[in-house]
Tab-separated table of C-alpha atoms in Angstrom:
chain	number	residue	atom	x	y	z
A	1	MET	CA	99.786	130.438	99.916
A	2	SER	CA	100.412	132.621	102.712
A	3	SER	CA	101.604	129.547	104.618
A	4	ALA	CA	104.183	128.155	102.670
A	5	VAL	CA	107.775	128.629	103.763
A	6	THR	CA	110.741	126.800	102.971
A	7	ARG	CA	112.562	124.688	105.287
A	8	THR	CA	116.170	125.741	105.748
A	9	ALA	CA	118.410	122.730	104.424
A	10	ASP	CA	121.520	122.896	104.006
A	11	PRO	CA	121.767	122.779	99.976
A	12	ASP	CA	125.289	120.675	100.070
A	13	ARG	CA	123.521	117.215	101.731
A	14	THR	CA	122.714	114.318	100.396
A	15	TRP	CA	119.976	112.746	101.331
A	16	SER	CA	119.184	108.740	101.064
A	17	VAL	CA	115.903	107.388	100.002
A	18	GLU	CA	115.442	106.306	102.685
A	19	GLU	CA	115.674	109.523	104.718
A	20	HIS	CA	113.523	111.198	102.607
A	21	LEU	CA	110.625	108.462	102.570
A	22	GLU	CA	110.799	109.456	105.962
A	23	ASP	CA	110.256	112.478	106.280
A	24	VAL	CA	107.559	112.200	103.656
A	25	LEU	CA	105.420	109.477	105.359
A	26	ALA	CA	105.839	112.485	108.583
A	27	THR	CA	104.430	115.050	107.033
A	28	VAL	CA	101.092	112.744	106.302
A	29	ARG	CA	98.457	110.991	108.852
A	30	PRO	CA	95.520	108.310	108.231
A	31	LEU	CA	92.199	110.365	106.863
A	32	ASP	CA	89.593	111.394	109.324
A	33	PRO	CA	87.309	108.393	109.266
A	34	ILE	CA	83.329	108.981	107.870
A	35	GLU	CA	80.443	107.181	107.013
A	36	LEU	CA	79.591	106.450	103.453
A	37	GLN	CA	77.129	104.597	101.524
A	38	LEU	CA	78.104	101.002	100.748
A	39	LEU	CA	79.233	101.982	96.546
A	40	ASP	CA	80.643	105.648	97.925
A	41	ALA	CA	82.804	103.519	100.465
A	42	GLN	CA	84.384	101.487	97.593
A	43	GLY	CA	88.604	101.474	97.658
A	44	CYS	CA	88.054	103.271	101.260
A	45	VAL	CA	89.516	101.270	104.063
A	46	LEU	CA	87.538	99.951	107.207
A	47	VAL	CA	87.696	101.700	110.576
A	48	ASP	CA	86.100	99.192	112.230
A	49	ASP	CA	85.401	95.801	112.733
A	50	VAL	CA	81.824	95.190	111.477
A	51	THR	CA	79.861	91.874	113.567
A	52	VAL	CA	77.097	90.029	111.925
A	53	PRO	CA	74.134	90.927	113.009
A	54	LEU	CA	72.155	88.464	111.770
A	55	SER	CA	72.900	84.820	110.466
A	56	LEU	CA	73.616	84.015	107.035
A	57	PRO	CA	71.515	82.161	105.351
A	58	PRO	CA	68.619	83.392	108.367
A	59	PHE	CA	66.450	80.589	107.812
A	60	ASP	CA	67.249	77.134	106.205
A	61	ASN	CA	66.503	77.127	101.934
A	62	SER	CA	67.152	75.333	99.220
A	63	SER	CA	69.764	75.555	97.327
A	64	MET	CA	67.503	73.635	93.587
A	65	ASP	CA	64.816	74.285	92.081
A	66	GLY	CA	63.103	70.909	92.693
A	67	TYR	CA	60.530	69.422	95.199
A	68	ALA	CA	60.729	69.203	99.227
A	69	VAL	CA	60.048	66.162	100.467
A	70	ARG	CA	60.125	63.654	103.604
A	71	VAL	CA	63.352	61.300	103.295
A	72	ALA	CA	61.211	58.293	104.376
A	73	ASP	CA	58.990	59.014	101.115
A	74	VAL	CA	62.164	59.256	98.253
A	75	ALA	CA	63.610	55.809	100.049
A	76	GLY	CA	64.745	53.689	97.568
A	77	ALA	CA	62.433	55.631	94.347
A	78	SER	CA	64.243	54.706	91.052
A	79	GLU	CA	63.070	54.981	87.289
A	80	GLU	CA	62.196	51.425	86.911
A	81	PHE	CA	59.543	51.790	90.521
A	82	PRO	CA	58.922	55.930	91.251
A	83	ALA	CA	57.795	57.869	94.951
A	84	ALA	CA	54.465	58.778	93.373
A	85	LEU	CA	53.778	61.693	96.285
A	86	GLU	CA	51.427	64.405	95.780
A	87	VAL	CA	52.343	68.299	95.313
A	88	VAL	CA	50.478	70.172	98.540
A	89	GLY	CA	51.962	73.875	96.560
A	90	ASP	CA	54.668	75.586	95.492
A	91	VAL	CA	57.363	77.651	97.830
A	92	ALA	CA	58.861	80.647	95.909
A	93	ALA	CA	61.615	82.659	96.948
A	94	GLY	CA	60.097	85.737	99.485
A	95	SER	CA	56.850	84.499	99.779
A	96	ALA	CA	55.310	84.442	103.256
A	97	ASP	CA	53.039	81.190	102.060
A	98	THR	CA	53.621	78.280	104.987
A	99	VAL	CA	53.065	74.879	102.998
A	100	HIS	CA	53.030	72.257	105.628
A	101	VAL	CA	54.933	68.839	104.129
A	102	GLY	CA	53.439	65.301	105.366
A	103	PRO	CA	53.836	62.140	104.776
A	104	GLY	CA	53.544	61.315	101.008
A	105	GLN	CA	53.721	64.330	100.348
A	106	ALA	CA	56.003	67.172	98.126
A	107	ALA	CA	56.264	71.276	97.437
A	108	ARG	CA	57.536	72.336	94.942
A	109	ILE	CA	60.014	75.018	96.042
A	110	MET	CA	63.302	77.481	94.164
A	111	THR	CA	66.046	77.846	94.907
A	112	GLY	CA	66.536	80.413	97.625
A	113	ALA	CA	63.442	79.531	99.118
A	114	PRO	CA	62.646	78.273	102.977
A	115	VAL	CA	62.658	74.377	102.895
A	116	PRO	CA	58.589	74.523	104.317
A	117	PRO	CA	58.071	72.082	107.841
A	118	GLY	CA	57.647	68.717	107.741
A	119	ALA	CA	59.665	68.706	104.851
A	120	GLU	CA	63.645	67.440	105.212
A	121	THR	CA	65.176	67.240	102.109
A	122	VAL	CA	65.448	68.894	98.281
A	123	VAL	CA	65.242	66.452	95.410
A	124	PRO	CA	66.578	67.765	92.142
A	125	VAL	CA	63.733	68.427	89.542
A	126	GLU	CA	66.116	66.631	87.243
A	127	TRP	CA	65.346	63.922	89.739
A	128	THR	CA	61.740	63.858	88.833
A	129	ASP	CA	59.334	63.690	86.449
A	130	GLY	CA	58.739	67.657	87.198
A	131	GLY	CA	54.663	66.129	87.529
A	132	LEU	CA	53.847	65.510	84.261
A	133	GLY	CA	53.850	62.163	84.271
A	134	GLY	CA	56.717	60.610	81.624
A	135	GLY	CA	60.430	59.948	82.855
A	136	PRO	CA	63.322	62.861	84.196
A	137	VAL	CA	62.892	66.537	83.055
A	138	SER	CA	65.686	69.065	82.858
A	139	GLY	CA	63.744	71.925	83.955
A	140	MET	CA	61.024	73.694	86.580
A	141	ARG	CA	58.201	74.416	85.014
A	142	ALA	CA	56.213	77.564	84.577
A	143	ARG	CA	53.673	77.152	87.906
A	144	SER	CA	51.052	78.103	85.581
A	145	LEU	CA	52.051	75.822	83.182
A	146	GLY	CA	52.319	72.857	85.087
A	147	PRO	CA	49.181	70.097	84.942
A	148	GLU	CA	47.286	72.083	87.565
A	149	GLY	CA	49.402	74.501	88.874
A	150	ALA	CA	50.602	73.494	92.050
A	151	ALA	CA	48.533	70.978	92.758
A	152	GLY	CA	48.027	67.042	90.837
A	153	GLN	CA	51.213	64.401	91.175
A	154	VAL	CA	55.111	63.868	90.753
A	155	LEU	CA	57.567	61.455	90.466
A	156	VAL	CA	60.519	60.772	91.651
A	157	HIS	CA	63.632	58.682	91.135
A	158	ARG	CA	65.931	58.878	93.601
A	159	GLY	CA	66.145	59.365	97.144
A	160	ALA	CA	67.376	61.635	98.948
A	161	GLN	CA	69.599	61.848	101.905
A	162	GLU	CA	68.420	64.106	104.994
A	163	ARG	CA	68.863	67.895	104.660
A	164	ALA	CA	70.033	67.214	101.029
A	165	HIS	CA	70.303	70.292	99.112
A	166	VAL	CA	69.351	72.465	101.846
A	167	ARG	CA	71.762	75.598	102.810
A	168	ALA	CA	71.739	75.598	106.736
A	169	LEU	CA	70.695	79.089	108.655
A	170	GLY	CA	73.766	80.406	109.430
A	171	SER	CA	75.968	78.465	107.240
A	172	ASP	CA	77.753	81.502	105.923
A	173	VAL	CA	77.876	83.468	108.681
A	174	ARG	CA	76.425	83.156	112.709
A	175	ALA	CA	75.165	86.709	113.931
A	176	GLY	CA	77.674	87.708	116.992
A	177	ASP	CA	80.445	86.032	114.590
A	178	ARG	CA	83.511	89.041	113.006
A	179	ALA	CA	82.118	89.467	108.970
A	180	LEU	CA	85.344	92.033	108.057
A	181	ALA	CA	88.364	93.585	110.379
A	182	ALA	CA	89.356	96.513	110.893
A	183	GLY	CA	91.655	98.242	107.874
A	184	THR	CA	90.025	95.384	105.445
A	185	VAL	CA	90.174	97.702	102.461
A	186	LEU	CA	86.262	97.344	101.157
A	187	GLY	CA	86.266	95.877	96.987
A	188	PRO	CA	82.248	94.157	95.504
A	189	PRO	CA	82.897	90.936	97.777
A	190	GLN	CA	83.100	93.173	100.699
A	191	ILE	CA	80.133	95.186	100.155
A	192	ALA	CA	78.478	92.554	99.251
A	193	LEU	CA	78.937	91.248	102.474
A	194	LEU	CA	78.009	94.568	104.151
A	195	ALA	CA	74.554	94.744	101.709
A	196	ALA	CA	73.890	90.954	103.004
A	197	ILE	CA	73.680	91.789	106.462
A	198	GLY	CA	72.419	94.727	106.128
A	199	ARG	CA	74.536	97.166	106.654
A	200	GLY	CA	73.827	100.463	104.408
A	201	THR	CA	76.568	102.821	105.703
A	202	VAL	CA	80.021	101.559	106.903
A	203	ARG	CA	82.579	103.819	108.983
A	204	VAL	CA	85.656	103.938	107.046
A	205	ARG	CA	88.388	106.628	105.880
A	206	PRO	CA	87.997	107.955	103.065
A	207	ARG	CA	90.402	107.855	99.639
A	208	PRO	CA	92.294	110.757	99.399
A	209	ARG	CA	92.507	113.721	97.195
A	210	VAL	CA	95.188	114.472	95.351
A	211	VAL	CA	96.069	117.772	92.538
A	212	VAL	CA	98.045	116.901	90.259
A	213	LEU	CA	99.474	119.732	88.115
A	214	SER	CA	102.932	119.657	85.507
A	215	THR	CA	104.701	122.738	84.811
A	216	GLY	CA	106.687	123.669	81.680
A	217	SER	CA	105.533	126.507	78.716
A	218	GLU	CA	107.251	124.184	76.266
A	219	LEU	CA	104.561	121.287	77.402
A	220	VAL	CA	101.649	120.614	75.027
A	221	GLN	CA	97.791	118.958	75.956
A	222	PRO	CA	97.512	115.409	73.749
A	223	ASP	CA	95.695	116.024	70.589
A	224	GLU	CA	96.660	119.840	70.017
A	225	GLU	CA	99.534	121.364	67.728
A	226	LEU	CA	103.047	120.820	68.401
A	227	ALA	CA	104.727	124.207	67.959
A	228	ALA	CA	109.114	124.398	67.862
A	229	GLY	CA	110.412	123.112	71.282
A	230	GLN	CA	106.900	122.043	71.862
A	231	ILE	CA	106.319	117.932	73.470
A	232	TYR	CA	103.020	116.641	74.916
A	233	ASP	CA	102.181	116.971	78.643
A	234	SER	CA	102.601	113.046	79.691
A	235	ASN	CA	102.924	113.863	82.838
A	236	SER	CA	100.053	115.064	84.701
A	237	PHE	CA	98.960	111.423	83.015
A	238	ALA	CA	101.099	109.659	84.660
A	239	LEU	CA	100.600	110.166	87.606
A	240	THR	CA	96.849	111.153	87.838
A	241	ALA	CA	96.882	107.900	86.317
A	242	ALA	CA	99.194	106.516	89.510
A	243	ALA	CA	97.258	107.939	92.166
A	244	ARG	CA	94.275	106.163	90.920
A	245	ASP	CA	95.904	103.057	90.784
A	246	ALA	CA	97.709	103.151	94.407
A	247	GLY	CA	93.710	104.541	96.081
A	248	ALA	CA	93.536	107.413	95.734
A	249	ILE	CA	90.518	110.426	93.798
A	250	ALA	CA	92.736	112.413	91.334
A	251	TYR	CA	92.548	115.289	89.522
A	252	ARG	CA	94.763	116.201	86.968
A	253	VAL	CA	95.089	119.921	86.445
A	254	GLY	CA	97.139	121.548	82.804
A	255	ALA	CA	99.925	121.958	82.753
A	256	VAL	CA	100.869	125.436	83.540
A	257	ALA	CA	103.729	128.116	82.454
A	258	ASP	CA	106.406	128.637	84.048
A	259	ASP	CA	105.789	131.626	85.625
A	260	ALA	CA	105.855	131.030	89.415
A	261	GLU	CA	103.095	133.860	89.966
A	262	THR	CA	100.382	132.012	87.980
A	263	LEU	CA	101.561	128.218	89.575
A	264	ARG	CA	101.353	130.226	92.833
A	265	SER	CA	97.351	131.519	92.562
A	266	THR	CA	97.020	127.385	90.551
A	267	ILE	CA	97.997	125.959	93.515
A	268	GLU	CA	96.585	127.664	95.677
A	269	ASP	CA	92.977	127.524	93.736
A	270	GLN	CA	93.394	123.562	94.277
A	271	LEU	CA	93.697	123.489	97.580
A	272	VAL	CA	89.971	123.383	98.250
A	273	ARG	CA	89.944	120.096	97.161
A	274	ALA	CA	93.118	118.482	97.554
A	275	ASP	CA	94.631	115.865	100.837
A	276	LEU	CA	97.717	115.896	98.226
A	277	MET	CA	99.553	118.170	95.822
A	278	VAL	CA	101.968	116.571	93.817
A	279	THR	CA	103.626	119.319	91.279
A	280	THR	CA	106.274	117.917	88.743
A	281	GLY	CA	109.287	119.744	86.687
A	282	GLY	CA	110.783	122.419	88.547
A	283	VAL	CA	112.549	121.844	91.107
A	284	SER	CA	116.365	121.234	90.103
A	285	VAL	CA	119.688	124.365	89.643
A	286	GLY	CA	117.809	125.621	86.379
A	287	ALA	CA	116.297	129.376	85.731
A	288	TYR	CA	113.247	128.716	84.937
A	289	ASP	CA	112.835	126.056	87.945
A	290	VAL	CA	109.428	127.594	88.658
A	291	VAL	CA	108.240	125.472	91.641
A	292	LYS	CA	111.284	126.456	93.142
A	293	GLU	CA	110.879	129.988	92.934
A	294	ALA	CA	106.988	129.657	93.596
A	295	LEU	CA	107.481	128.024	96.889
A	296	SER	CA	110.432	129.768	98.212
A	297	SER	CA	108.717	133.568	98.088
A	298	VAL	CA	106.585	133.773	100.575
A	299	GLY	CA	105.629	132.161	104.090
A	300	ASP	CA	104.220	132.257	107.488
A	301	ALA	CA	106.670	132.729	110.245
A	302	ASP	CA	103.790	131.410	113.190
A	303	GLU	CA	103.462	127.753	111.821
A	304	ASP	CA	106.265	125.150	112.794
A	305	GLY	CA	106.903	122.556	110.513
A	306	ALA	CA	105.036	124.215	107.354
A	307	GLY	CA	106.693	125.221	104.018
A	308	VAL	CA	108.501	122.895	101.654
A	309	GLU	CA	112.016	122.333	101.022
A	310	PHE	CA	113.946	121.009	98.239
A	311	ARG	CA	116.936	118.534	98.876
A	312	LYS	CA	119.038	116.275	97.015
A	313	LEU	CA	118.689	112.334	97.111
A	314	ALA	CA	121.140	109.824	95.965
A	315	MET	CA	119.507	108.409	93.714
A	316	GLN	CA	118.996	108.357	90.241
A	317	PRO	CA	116.458	108.909	88.756
A	318	GLY	CA	115.102	111.326	90.734
A	319	LYS	CA	117.742	112.868	92.283
A	320	PRO	CA	115.988	116.448	92.663
A	321	GLN	CA	113.035	116.363	95.413
A	322	GLY	CA	110.880	119.009	97.413
A	323	PHE	CA	107.795	118.211	99.694
A	324	GLY	CA	106.710	120.067	103.163
A	325	SER	CA	102.872	121.624	103.756
A	326	VAL	CA	101.662	124.836	102.052
A	327	GLY	CA	98.767	126.521	102.568
A	328	PRO	CA	96.296	127.135	105.637
A	329	ASP	CA	95.218	124.005	106.048
A	330	HIS	CA	98.823	122.623	105.637
A	331	THR	CA	98.051	120.080	102.706
A	332	PRO	CA	101.250	118.217	101.630
A	333	LEU	CA	102.215	118.794	98.407
A	334	LEU	CA	105.595	116.532	97.604
A	335	ALA	CA	107.704	118.350	93.969
A	336	LEU	CA	109.144	116.113	91.560
A	337	PRO	CA	111.453	116.245	89.124
A	338	GLY	CA	109.830	116.279	84.838
A	339	ASN	CA	111.450	113.767	83.270
A	340	PRO	CA	108.829	111.567	82.716
A	341	VAL	CA	110.691	108.589	83.884
A	342	SER	CA	112.057	110.500	87.222
A	343	SER	CA	108.576	111.422	87.785
A	344	TYR	CA	107.400	107.953	87.618
A	345	VAL	CA	109.843	106.659	89.915
A	346	SER	CA	109.711	109.175	92.143
A	347	PHE	CA	105.913	109.012	92.642
A	348	GLU	CA	106.254	105.249	93.075
A	349	LEU	CA	109.104	105.572	95.821
A	350	PHE	CA	107.292	108.835	97.801
A	351	VAL	CA	103.794	109.383	96.183
A	352	ARG	CA	102.547	106.103	96.683
A	353	PRO	CA	103.711	104.596	99.678
A	354	ALA	CA	101.816	108.717	101.449
A	355	ILE	CA	98.837	108.200	99.548
A	356	ARG	CA	98.036	104.652	101.147
A	357	THR	CA	99.603	105.902	104.538
A	358	MET	CA	96.281	108.685	104.248
A	359	MET	CA	94.054	105.465	103.631
A	360	GLY	CA	94.848	103.870	106.403
A	361	LEU	CA	96.382	101.283	105.360
A	362	ALA	CA	99.658	99.330	107.587
A	363	ASP	CA	101.471	98.362	104.089
A	364	VAL	CA	102.068	100.450	101.783
A	365	HIS	CA	104.790	99.958	100.054
A	366	ARG	CA	104.731	97.900	96.753
A	367	PRO	CA	106.253	94.639	97.145
A	368	THR	CA	109.851	93.836	97.025
A	369	VAL	CA	111.968	90.105	95.658
A	370	ARG	CA	115.217	89.000	94.967
A	371	ALA	CA	115.631	87.931	91.842
A	372	LYS	CA	118.357	86.893	89.328
A	373	LEU	CA	119.747	90.180	87.226
A	374	ALA	CA	119.919	88.723	82.765
A	375	ILE	CA	122.028	90.921	81.554
A	376	ASP	CA	124.459	89.666	79.017
A	377	LYS	CA	127.451	92.120	80.496
A	378	ALA	CA	128.365	93.583	83.850
A	379	LEU	CA	125.919	96.915	84.545
A	380	ILE	CA	127.684	100.015	85.930
A	381	SER	CA	126.052	102.168	88.470
A	382	PRO	CA	126.850	105.099	88.905
A	383	LYS	CA	128.693	105.095	93.188
A	384	GLY	CA	127.352	106.791	95.448
A	385	ARG	CA	123.783	106.879	94.176
A	386	ARG	CA	121.031	104.471	94.597
A	387	GLN	CA	120.042	102.651	90.760
A	388	PHE	CA	116.211	102.232	89.687
A	389	LEU	CA	116.146	100.478	86.327
A	390	ARG	CA	113.161	99.881	84.742
A	391	GLY	CA	112.482	96.216	83.955
A	392	THR	CA	110.415	92.727	84.279
A	393	CYS	CA	110.331	90.184	86.830
A	394	ALA	CA	108.824	86.591	86.129
A	395	ASP	CA	110.396	83.510	87.323
A	396	GLY	CA	112.946	85.185	89.985
A	397	THR	CA	115.049	86.202	87.048
A	398	ALA	CA	114.354	90.582	86.955
A	399	VAL	CA	115.957	91.872	82.421
A	400	PRO	CA	116.591	95.242	82.421
A	401	VAL	CA	114.194	97.140	79.735
A	402	GLY	CA	115.120	100.040	77.940
A	403	GLY	CA	118.195	102.391	79.027
A	404	ALA	CA	119.009	104.674	82.213
A	405	SER	CA	118.240	108.046	81.268
A	406	SER	CA	114.694	109.536	82.291
A	407	HIS	CA	113.542	110.716	78.937
A	408	LEU	CA	112.918	107.019	77.631
A	409	VAL	CA	109.141	106.781	78.349
A	410	ALA	CA	108.412	103.810	75.961
A	411	ALA	CA	110.846	101.981	77.968
A	412	LEU	CA	109.009	103.038	81.037
A	413	ALA	CA	105.708	101.576	79.199
A	414	GLN	CA	107.016	98.044	78.746
A	415	ALA	CA	108.251	98.112	81.854
A	416	ASP	CA	106.785	96.011	85.483
A	417	ALA	CA	109.555	95.977	88.123
A	418	LEU	CA	112.024	98.345	89.118
A	419	ILE	CA	115.577	96.773	89.600
A	420	VAL	CA	117.159	97.847	92.823
A	421	VAL	CA	120.418	98.920	92.168
A	422	PRO	CA	122.784	99.358	95.876
A	423	GLU	CA	124.533	102.363	96.114
A	424	ASP	CA	127.970	100.703	97.275
A	425	VAL	CA	127.717	99.116	94.118
A	426	GLU	CA	129.573	100.549	90.683
A	427	SER	CA	128.781	96.741	88.714
A	428	VAL	CA	126.738	94.445	88.479
A	429	GLU	CA	127.954	90.805	86.950
A	430	PRO	CA	125.132	88.553	85.281
A	431	GLY	CA	122.873	85.877	87.270
A	432	THR	CA	124.083	88.467	90.730
A	433	GLU	CA	120.404	88.165	92.267
A	434	VAL	CA	119.088	91.674	93.009
A	435	ASP	CA	116.350	94.000	95.327
A	436	VAL	CA	113.003	94.189	92.877
A	437	ILE	CA	110.192	96.146	93.694
A	438	LEU	CA	106.689	95.234	91.203
A	439	LEU	CA	105.391	97.785	90.017
A	440	GLY	CA	102.154	95.528	88.431
């Protein structure tokens, strides 16, 4: 990583959450647009408005299986006095055959088939005898099973208004309309619309590729045997899942031991598939905080603004943070603390907005609401640090979950919100209205 260099920072300064987030977002930018096949574009953000090239539906078509008829021929029809019409043919969806419906005539028509010339309305098959000479039927018989195929006579037991059960040309969208606006995230319904108007590819900002790696010689992969002093690596799984939830294509790297050279080479190897790198652990002041050591030991003096800076934030959990850029392409890197809750809270506050900025989204933040705090006694918060408590939020009420310690993963798994206690508040009474960041 020849371009990584630690930025000069005042080690005694404490940064606010807003200052750090502003600096993080200043290091990332929306990815350049590319043209993708529709299914490859799922989850991506549309770059340009999409205009409808042809109306949908492109022709008048039936919304029912039934008979295409003239209105006058079925006026006043009933079960006692049905209208008897000559069946002149079938009109199936996708059929290019032309059937003309004249006075006293009907054409069997299937759902989605074009309304034939001469016909003014569609009578559902359930309103007829289906050509069988009896009472009302429950469905359309296959052509091969009908009396004399598509020919013969049908008895209609109910009349129909003009253009009943007809989907009009352009009733969905018309040629020249705006189908989708720039900035739209392409989900299944949007992809369906693009396909329906004949677009096989679309210009989007790609989903960013995020590489997540955790550090620590004590970390063991799940399903392996734990030795004394070891714990399972949960951070890399949590953050990879969180990156995917944010919209990224995320790659998880197995835990890297506490060795600066190993970490440097691992990051260097991963840069080829990374638009953004996220590390967890090794950013505090311990003797084995290898992320700081690895990213502080090499530099590129010719590149202004490159490198990684480590700083202290006025927040709990997540006080130690690092961010900057590494590698020849100055790939953004966010270095998060190693405690599981600190790591996850930091991701939500800083990494998720960075990912969504790279996607080109206008709104990059989780929604924040106001809710009343449901607690039995006053909640104590550290002076000068913004606290983010795990909690649940419903019906305007927020309830803390678990304690304040940053290792409590079980409590995190029960939370769907972060309860925010401002820096200048040291005690929060029951019923106090607070900001709540919704995670769901």
